[in-house]
Amino acid sequence: MKLLKQPLIYYLFVIFIVVIMGSQLFVSKDSALTVHLNQTLEAPSLHHLLGTDDYGRDLLARIIIGARYTLIVSLLTLLLTVLVGVPFGLLAGYKKGLIDTIIMRVIDIGLSIPEFVLMIALASFFKPSIWNLVIAIMLIKWMTYTRLTRSIVSIEVKKPYIQMAKMLKVPGHVIIFKHFLPQAIPSIIVLMTVDFGKIILYISSLSFLGLGAQPPSPEWGAMLNAGRDYIESYPLQMLAPAFMITITILIFNLKGDTLRDRLIQRKRDKDA
């Protein structure tokens, strides 16, 4: 009974990951990449459940194999972003002074410009590839995590137990990793869950613009780009990856909202 009380979005989240990642064990990569010019733009059938694309490749296989590129690359991007942004936030919130001023001025300048515009500008400097796109996104997104972490540390550093630890000459790295980091982790996890959907959108959008994954990669944004020429004659080639991008972002955004509500409720219970 307790299991049934969990939010529905939790089960959608788990089922989505299991189906997408598990399905890759039963889908041939060759069917997603091998060209069959005599089977181009075939309608859905028992052999090709979503039909084929303009090169005769199985569309369903490309969608499933493409999940590996989109989800795993997005997760890697997110982890690298956190590994860069959180330490800067811990340092800025604890040290204050010149270090805090420099970091926050850089963030103020960076966040004054829309993220996507900056990502397009940075990605344009690199050779189009999925990994250069990861670097471009990471160079922008770290600022969000730094600002969040700094705001949490700035509140904690004023509390009596931290002041007592400083008086007792507790090393700074012990205070940071034993007291500040655990306080910041719940909020960071919530932000990561919401940002995962955003990063999927950024990677797909920039790949659609030709700045990310390149053919014959089955990345969803690159598939959108390839299918736009057939939007009238064979719309399924574009609608299938578009649906996957939409439902993935929706699931992770809803999961992020659920985690945020739980965090807020936990803080209220703690303060009560």
Short mmCIF file of C-alpha atoms in Angstrom, two decimals:
data_model
loop_
_atom_site.label_atom_id
_atom_site.label_comp_id
_atom_site.label_asym_id
_atom_site.label_seq_id
_atom_site.Cartn_x
_atom_site.Cartn_y
_atom_site.Cartn_z
CA MET A 1 0.00 0.00 0.00
CA LYS A 2 2.85 2.34 0.81
CA LEU A 3 4.23 1.78 -2.69
CA LEU A 4 0.94 2.85 -4.27
CA LYS A 5 1.08 6.20 -2.47
CA GLN A 6 4.19 7.28 -4.35
CA PRO A 7 3.65 9.89 -7.11
CA LEU A 8 2.72 8.47 -10.50
CA ILE A 9 5.53 10.42 -12.11
CA TYR A 10 8.04 8.33 -10.15
CA TYR A 11 6.87 5.19 -11.91
CA LEU A 12 6.81 6.90 -15.29
CA PHE A 13 10.38 8.02 -14.65
CA VAL A 14 11.60 4.51 -13.77
CA ILE A 15 9.64 2.79 -16.54
CA PHE A 16 10.96 5.24 -19.11
CA ILE A 17 14.60 4.61 -18.16
CA VAL A 18 14.13 0.82 -18.03
CA VAL A 19 12.33 0.66 -21.37
CA ILE A 20 14.73 2.97 -23.22
CA MET A 21 17.95 1.50 -21.85
CA GLY A 22 16.70 -2.09 -21.79
CA SER A 23 15.36 -1.96 -25.33
CA GLN A 24 18.84 -1.28 -26.64
CA LEU A 25 19.71 -4.89 -25.79
CA PHE A 26 17.12 -6.10 -28.28
CA VAL A 27 17.72 -3.61 -31.09
CA SER A 28 20.47 -4.09 -33.62
CA LYS A 29 22.78 -1.12 -34.08
CA ASP A 30 23.26 -2.17 -37.68
CA SER A 31 19.57 -1.65 -38.42
CA ALA A 32 19.90 1.89 -37.09
CA LEU A 33 23.01 2.77 -39.13
CA THR A 34 23.11 0.54 -42.22
CA VAL A 35 21.82 2.23 -45.36
CA HIS A 36 19.22 0.42 -47.52
CA LEU A 37 18.41 2.69 -50.44
CA ASN A 38 15.81 0.24 -51.75
CA GLN A 39 13.76 0.62 -48.54
CA THR A 40 13.61 4.40 -48.15
CA LEU A 41 10.60 6.05 -46.48
CA GLU A 42 8.65 2.84 -46.03
CA ALA A 43 5.38 3.03 -44.10
CA PRO A 44 5.13 1.35 -40.69
CA SER A 45 4.88 -2.44 -40.90
CA LEU A 46 5.53 -5.52 -38.80
CA HIS A 47 9.14 -5.52 -39.98
CA HIS A 48 9.64 -1.78 -39.37
CA LEU A 49 7.20 -0.66 -36.66
CA LEU A 50 7.79 3.04 -37.34
CA GLY A 51 8.83 2.65 -40.95
CA THR A 52 12.19 3.69 -42.38
CA ASP A 53 13.93 7.02 -42.94
CA ASP A 54 15.26 8.59 -46.15
CA TYR A 55 18.22 6.18 -46.16
CA GLY A 56 16.17 3.05 -45.50
CA ARG A 57 17.24 2.74 -41.85
CA ASP A 58 14.78 1.43 -39.29
CA LEU A 59 13.27 4.48 -37.58
CA LEU A 60 12.38 2.71 -34.32
CA ALA A 61 15.91 1.32 -34.02
CA ARG A 62 17.35 4.79 -34.56
CA ILE A 63 15.06 6.25 -31.89
CA ILE A 64 16.10 3.61 -29.35
CA ILE A 65 19.81 3.66 -30.18
CA GLY A 66 19.62 7.46 -30.23
CA ALA A 67 18.52 7.38 -26.59
CA ARG A 68 22.04 6.22 -25.76
CA TYR A 69 23.49 9.34 -27.34
CA THR A 70 20.92 11.74 -25.96
CA LEU A 71 20.48 10.42 -22.41
CA ILE A 72 24.04 9.32 -21.66
CA VAL A 73 25.65 12.41 -23.20
CA SER A 74 23.17 14.63 -21.33
CA LEU A 75 23.96 12.84 -18.05
CA LEU A 76 27.70 13.19 -18.64
CA THR A 77 27.26 16.88 -19.40
CA LEU A 78 25.26 17.35 -16.23
CA LEU A 79 27.79 15.54 -14.04
CA LEU A 80 30.71 17.53 -15.45
CA THR A 81 28.75 20.74 -14.90
CA VAL A 82 28.11 19.86 -11.25
CA LEU A 83 31.74 18.86 -10.68
CA VAL A 84 32.82 22.30 -11.91
CA GLY A 85 30.05 24.50 -10.48
CA VAL A 86 29.59 23.13 -6.96
CA PRO A 87 33.23 23.49 -5.79
CA PHE A 88 33.28 27.10 -7.00
CA GLY A 89 30.08 27.74 -5.04
CA LEU A 90 31.48 26.15 -1.88
CA LEU A 91 34.66 28.19 -2.20
CA ALA A 92 32.90 31.48 -2.92
CA GLY A 93 30.40 31.08 -0.07
CA TYR A 94 33.03 30.12 2.49
CA LYS A 95 35.98 32.35 1.59
CA LYS A 96 34.10 35.52 0.62
CA GLY A 97 36.35 38.51 -0.11
CA LEU A 98 38.16 38.78 -3.45
CA ILE A 99 37.52 35.17 -4.51
CA ASP A 100 33.78 35.54 -4.00
CA THR A 101 33.73 38.90 -5.80
CA ILE A 102 35.54 37.58 -8.88
CA ILE A 103 33.41 34.44 -9.16
CA MET A 104 30.13 36.30 -8.69
CA ARG A 105 31.01 39.06 -11.17
CA VAL A 106 31.77 36.40 -13.79
CA ILE A 107 28.44 34.74 -13.03
CA ASP A 108 26.53 38.04 -13.13
CA ILE A 109 27.94 38.75 -16.59
CA GLY A 110 27.30 35.21 -17.81
CA LEU A 111 23.73 34.97 -16.52
CA SER A 112 22.81 38.39 -17.91
CA ILE A 113 22.76 36.79 -21.38
CA PRO A 114 20.27 34.01 -22.23
CA GLU A 115 21.87 30.57 -21.85
CA PHE A 116 20.88 29.31 -25.27
CA VAL A 117 22.32 32.34 -27.04
CA LEU A 118 25.65 31.86 -25.28
CA MET A 119 25.66 28.15 -26.12
CA ILE A 120 25.10 28.87 -29.80
CA ALA A 121 27.95 31.40 -29.74
CA LEU A 122 30.34 29.01 -27.98
CA ALA A 123 29.37 25.99 -30.07
CA SER A 124 30.01 28.03 -33.22
CA PHE A 125 33.67 28.41 -32.24
CA PHE A 126 34.20 24.64 -32.14
CA LYS A 127 34.07 22.05 -34.86
CA PRO A 128 30.52 20.62 -34.86
CA SER A 129 30.48 17.46 -32.74
CA ILE A 130 28.59 16.10 -29.79
CA TRP A 131 31.61 16.34 -27.46
CA ASN A 132 32.37 19.94 -28.34
CA LEU A 133 28.73 20.61 -27.60
CA VAL A 134 29.19 19.07 -24.14
CA ILE A 135 32.05 21.50 -23.47
CA ALA A 136 30.00 24.49 -24.67
CA ILE A 137 27.04 23.61 -22.44
CA MET A 138 29.27 22.93 -19.42
CA LEU A 139 31.00 26.30 -19.79
CA ILE A 140 27.61 28.00 -19.41
CA LYS A 141 25.65 25.81 -16.99
CA TRP A 142 28.25 25.66 -14.19
CA MET A 143 27.30 29.19 -13.14
CA THR A 144 23.81 28.13 -12.08
CA TYR A 145 25.19 25.51 -9.69
CA THR A 146 27.82 27.87 -8.34
CA ARG A 147 25.22 30.50 -7.51
CA LEU A 148 22.87 27.98 -5.87
CA THR A 149 25.64 26.41 -3.78
CA ARG A 150 27.02 29.79 -2.73
CA SER A 151 23.60 30.98 -1.55
CA ILE A 152 23.23 27.88 0.67
CA VAL A 153 26.75 28.18 2.07
CA SER A 154 26.27 31.91 2.73
CA ILE A 155 23.32 31.06 5.00
CA GLU A 156 25.04 28.17 6.78
CA VAL A 157 28.30 30.02 7.40
CA LYS A 158 26.52 32.46 9.73
CA LYS A 159 25.11 29.75 12.00
CA PRO A 160 26.56 29.25 15.49
CA TYR A 161 27.91 25.74 14.92
CA ILE A 162 30.03 26.97 11.99
CA GLN A 163 31.30 29.92 14.01
CA MET A 164 32.20 27.51 16.81
CA ALA A 165 34.01 25.24 14.38
CA LYS A 166 36.09 28.19 13.17
CA MET A 167 36.94 29.17 16.75
CA LEU A 168 38.11 25.61 17.40
CA LYS A 169 40.40 25.84 14.36
CA VAL A 170 38.59 23.11 12.40
CA PRO A 171 40.23 22.91 8.95
CA GLY A 172 38.34 24.69 6.19
CA HIS A 173 38.07 21.61 3.97
CA VAL A 174 36.46 19.68 6.83
CA ILE A 175 33.85 22.40 7.35
CA ILE A 176 33.16 22.57 3.61
CA PHE A 177 32.76 18.85 2.95
CA LYS A 178 31.28 17.77 6.28
CA HIS A 179 28.84 20.63 6.90
CA PHE A 180 28.26 22.73 3.78
CA LEU A 181 28.16 20.07 1.07
CA PRO A 182 25.52 17.85 2.79
CA GLN A 183 23.31 20.93 3.20
CA ALA A 184 23.62 21.76 -0.49
CA ILE A 185 23.19 18.25 -1.94
CA PRO A 186 19.33 18.04 -1.76
CA SER A 187 18.88 21.34 -3.62
CA ILE A 188 21.57 20.35 -6.13
CA ILE A 189 19.81 17.04 -6.86
CA VAL A 190 16.51 18.84 -7.48
CA LEU A 191 18.19 21.29 -9.84
CA MET A 192 20.00 18.43 -11.62
CA THR A 193 16.73 16.61 -12.22
CA VAL A 194 15.12 19.68 -13.80
CA ASP A 195 18.30 20.61 -15.69
CA PHE A 196 18.55 17.13 -17.18
CA GLY A 197 15.51 17.90 -19.30
CA LYS A 198 16.94 21.30 -20.21
CA ILE A 199 20.25 19.81 -21.29
CA ILE A 200 18.46 17.26 -23.46
CA LEU A 201 16.64 20.18 -25.06
CA TYR A 202 19.88 22.14 -25.55
CA ILE A 203 21.73 19.18 -27.09
CA SER A 204 18.83 18.33 -29.37
CA SER A 205 18.29 21.96 -30.41
CA LEU A 206 21.95 22.62 -31.16
CA SER A 207 22.22 19.32 -33.05
CA PHE A 208 19.14 20.36 -35.01
CA LEU A 209 20.98 23.56 -35.93
CA GLY A 210 23.97 21.51 -37.10
CA LEU A 211 26.26 22.47 -34.19
CA GLY A 212 26.19 19.13 -32.38
CA ALA A 213 25.86 15.50 -33.42
CA GLN A 214 26.50 14.89 -37.10
CA PRO A 215 25.05 12.29 -39.50
CA PRO A 216 24.78 9.33 -39.39
CA SER A 217 24.47 9.67 -35.60
CA PRO A 218 20.94 8.75 -34.46
CA GLU A 219 20.90 11.53 -31.84
CA TRP A 220 17.34 12.85 -31.61
CA GLY A 221 18.14 16.45 -32.54
CA ALA A 222 20.15 15.32 -35.58
CA MET A 223 17.21 13.10 -36.58
CA LEU A 224 14.92 16.13 -36.37
CA ASN A 225 17.24 18.00 -38.69
CA ALA A 226 17.29 15.11 -41.16
CA GLY A 227 13.52 14.74 -41.09
CA ARG A 228 12.53 18.37 -41.68
CA ASP A 229 12.86 17.98 -45.46
CA TYR A 230 10.20 15.26 -45.33
CA ILE A 231 7.74 16.93 -42.98
CA GLU A 232 5.05 16.93 -45.66
CA SER A 233 5.79 13.69 -47.50
CA TYR A 234 6.73 11.55 -44.48
CA PRO A 235 6.07 13.47 -41.22
CA LEU A 236 6.73 10.45 -39.00
CA GLN A 237 10.48 10.82 -39.58
CA MET A 238 10.39 14.14 -37.75
CA LEU A 239 7.47 13.54 -35.39
CA ALA A 240 8.97 10.40 -33.81
CA PRO A 241 12.14 12.04 -32.42
CA ALA A 242 10.17 15.19 -31.59
CA PHE A 243 7.78 13.11 -29.47
CA MET A 244 10.65 11.39 -27.66
CA ILE A 245 12.34 14.71 -26.87
CA THR A 246 9.06 16.16 -25.60
CA ILE A 247 8.07 13.22 -23.39
CA THR A 248 11.59 12.88 -21.96
CA ILE A 249 11.77 16.55 -20.98
CA LEU A 250 8.25 16.40 -19.53
CA ILE A 251 9.04 13.37 -17.37
CA PHE A 252 12.22 14.84 -15.93
CA ASN A 253 10.60 18.23 -15.32
CA LEU A 254 7.71 16.62 -13.46
CA LYS A 255 10.13 14.48 -11.46
CA GLY A 256 12.09 17.61 -10.58
CA ASP A 257 8.91 19.33 -9.39
CA THR A 258 8.10 16.31 -7.22
CA LEU A 259 11.55 16.33 -5.63
CA ARG A 260 11.34 20.08 -5.05
CA ASP A 261 7.97 19.74 -3.29
CA ARG A 262 9.38 17.02 -1.06
CA LEU A 263 12.41 19.16 -0.21
CA ILE A 264 10.22 22.13 0.70
CA GLN A 265 7.99 19.93 2.85
CA ARG A 266 10.99 18.40 4.59
CA LYS A 267 12.38 21.86 5.41
CA ARG A 268 8.99 22.92 6.81
CA ASP A 269 8.82 19.81 8.98
CA LYS A 270 12.37 20.42 10.17
CA ASP A 271 11.66 24.05 11.08
CA ALA A 272 8.36 23.22 12.78
#
